[in-house]
Amino acid sequence: MIELTKSSAARMDCLSSMIHLRRKNILNIENYLKQHGENLSPERVVQIEKDLADMRLGLHNMETDYRSIAGAPYTDKRNS
């Protein structure tokens, strides 16, 4: 069994909040692109898609950090 220190628990809480916000931002941008993509220049669409890819990579890294601290995958406990 993994025993968390106060600093580890605080870091997990911070990462949990960041993961939640990152997922929400990704969904918002994906929805924006679906709704307004045809009105944007092709260059702008490409830039938004690149930004989304970078955000997904950042999300993956945050989830990996969370897993390394918690010893278990991230699960959103806010709606539980």
Short mmCIF file of C-alpha atoms in Angstrom, two decimals:
data_model
loop_
_atom_site.label_atom_id
_atom_site.label_comp_id
_atom_site.label_asym_id
_atom_site.label_seq_id
_atom_site.Cartn_x
_atom_site.Cartn_y
_atom_site.Cartn_z
CA MET A 1 0.00 0.00 0.00
CA ILE A 2 1.30 3.44 -0.91
CA GLU A 3 1.42 6.00 1.87
CA LEU A 4 1.14 9.56 0.61
CA THR A 5 2.94 12.43 2.23
CA LYS A 6 1.18 15.76 2.62
CA SER A 7 3.20 17.17 -0.28
CA SER A 8 2.31 14.19 -2.49
CA ALA A 9 -1.37 14.54 -1.62
CA ALA A 10 -1.22 18.27 -2.39
CA ARG A 11 0.52 17.57 -5.69
CA MET A 12 -2.11 14.98 -6.61
CA ASP A 13 -4.86 17.47 -5.79
CA CYS A 14 -3.18 20.11 -7.94
CA LEU A 15 -2.64 17.66 -10.81
CA SER A 16 -6.23 16.49 -10.52
CA SER A 17 -7.46 20.07 -10.93
CA MET A 18 -5.10 20.69 -13.84
CA ILE A 19 -6.17 17.47 -15.58
CA HIS A 20 -9.82 18.37 -15.14
CA LEU A 21 -9.28 21.86 -16.60
CA ARG A 22 -7.14 20.56 -19.47
CA ARG A 23 -9.81 18.02 -20.46
CA LYS A 24 -12.48 20.72 -20.31
CA ASN A 25 -10.39 23.09 -22.44
CA ILE A 26 -9.70 20.40 -25.02
CA LEU A 27 -13.43 19.63 -25.30
CA ASN A 28 -14.25 23.34 -25.64
CA ILE A 29 -11.71 23.82 -28.41
CA GLU A 30 -12.83 20.66 -30.23
CA ASN A 31 -16.44 21.89 -30.09
CA TYR A 32 -15.41 25.35 -31.29
CA LEU A 33 -13.54 23.82 -34.21
CA LYS A 34 -16.53 21.65 -35.14
CA GLN A 35 -18.94 24.59 -34.99
CA HIS A 36 -16.77 27.29 -36.55
CA GLY A 37 -14.05 25.47 -38.46
CA GLU A 38 -15.59 26.15 -41.86
CA ASN A 39 -15.46 29.90 -41.17
CA LEU A 40 -11.77 29.86 -40.27
CA SER A 41 -8.84 30.06 -42.66
CA PRO A 42 -7.11 26.76 -43.40
CA GLU A 43 -3.99 28.11 -41.69
CA ARG A 44 -5.95 28.89 -38.53
CA VAL A 45 -7.51 25.41 -38.50
CA VAL A 46 -4.05 23.85 -38.83
CA GLN A 47 -2.77 26.00 -35.94
CA ILE A 48 -5.72 25.07 -33.72
CA GLU A 49 -5.22 21.38 -34.51
CA LYS A 50 -1.52 21.71 -33.65
CA ASP A 51 -2.42 23.44 -30.39
CA LEU A 52 -4.87 20.62 -29.60
CA ALA A 53 -2.17 18.02 -30.22
CA ASP A 54 0.14 19.89 -27.84
CA MET A 55 -2.63 20.09 -25.23
CA ARG A 56 -3.29 16.35 -25.52
CA LEU A 57 0.40 15.63 -25.04
CA GLY A 58 0.42 17.86 -21.96
CA LEU A 59 -2.66 16.04 -20.65
CA HIS A 60 -0.94 12.70 -21.18
CA ASN A 61 2.11 13.94 -19.27
CA MET A 62 -0.02 15.19 -16.38
CA GLU A 63 -1.87 11.86 -16.22
CA THR A 64 1.48 10.04 -16.23
CA ASP A 65 2.73 12.23 -13.37
CA TYR A 66 -0.48 11.55 -11.44
CA ARG A 67 -0.09 7.81 -11.99
CA SER A 68 3.52 7.89 -10.77
CA ILE A 69 2.46 9.60 -7.52
CA ALA A 70 -0.81 7.75 -6.89
CA GLY A 71 0.20 4.35 -8.18
CA ALA A 72 -3.12 4.24 -10.07
CA PRO A 73 -4.59 5.92 -13.14
CA TYR A 74 -6.34 9.27 -12.78
CA THR A 75 -10.10 9.07 -12.30
CA ASP A 76 -12.33 12.11 -12.05
CA LYS A 77 -13.82 11.99 -8.56
CA ARG A 78 -15.60 15.35 -8.88
CA ASN A 79 -18.79 13.78 -10.23
CA SER A 80 -18.78 10.76 -7.92
#
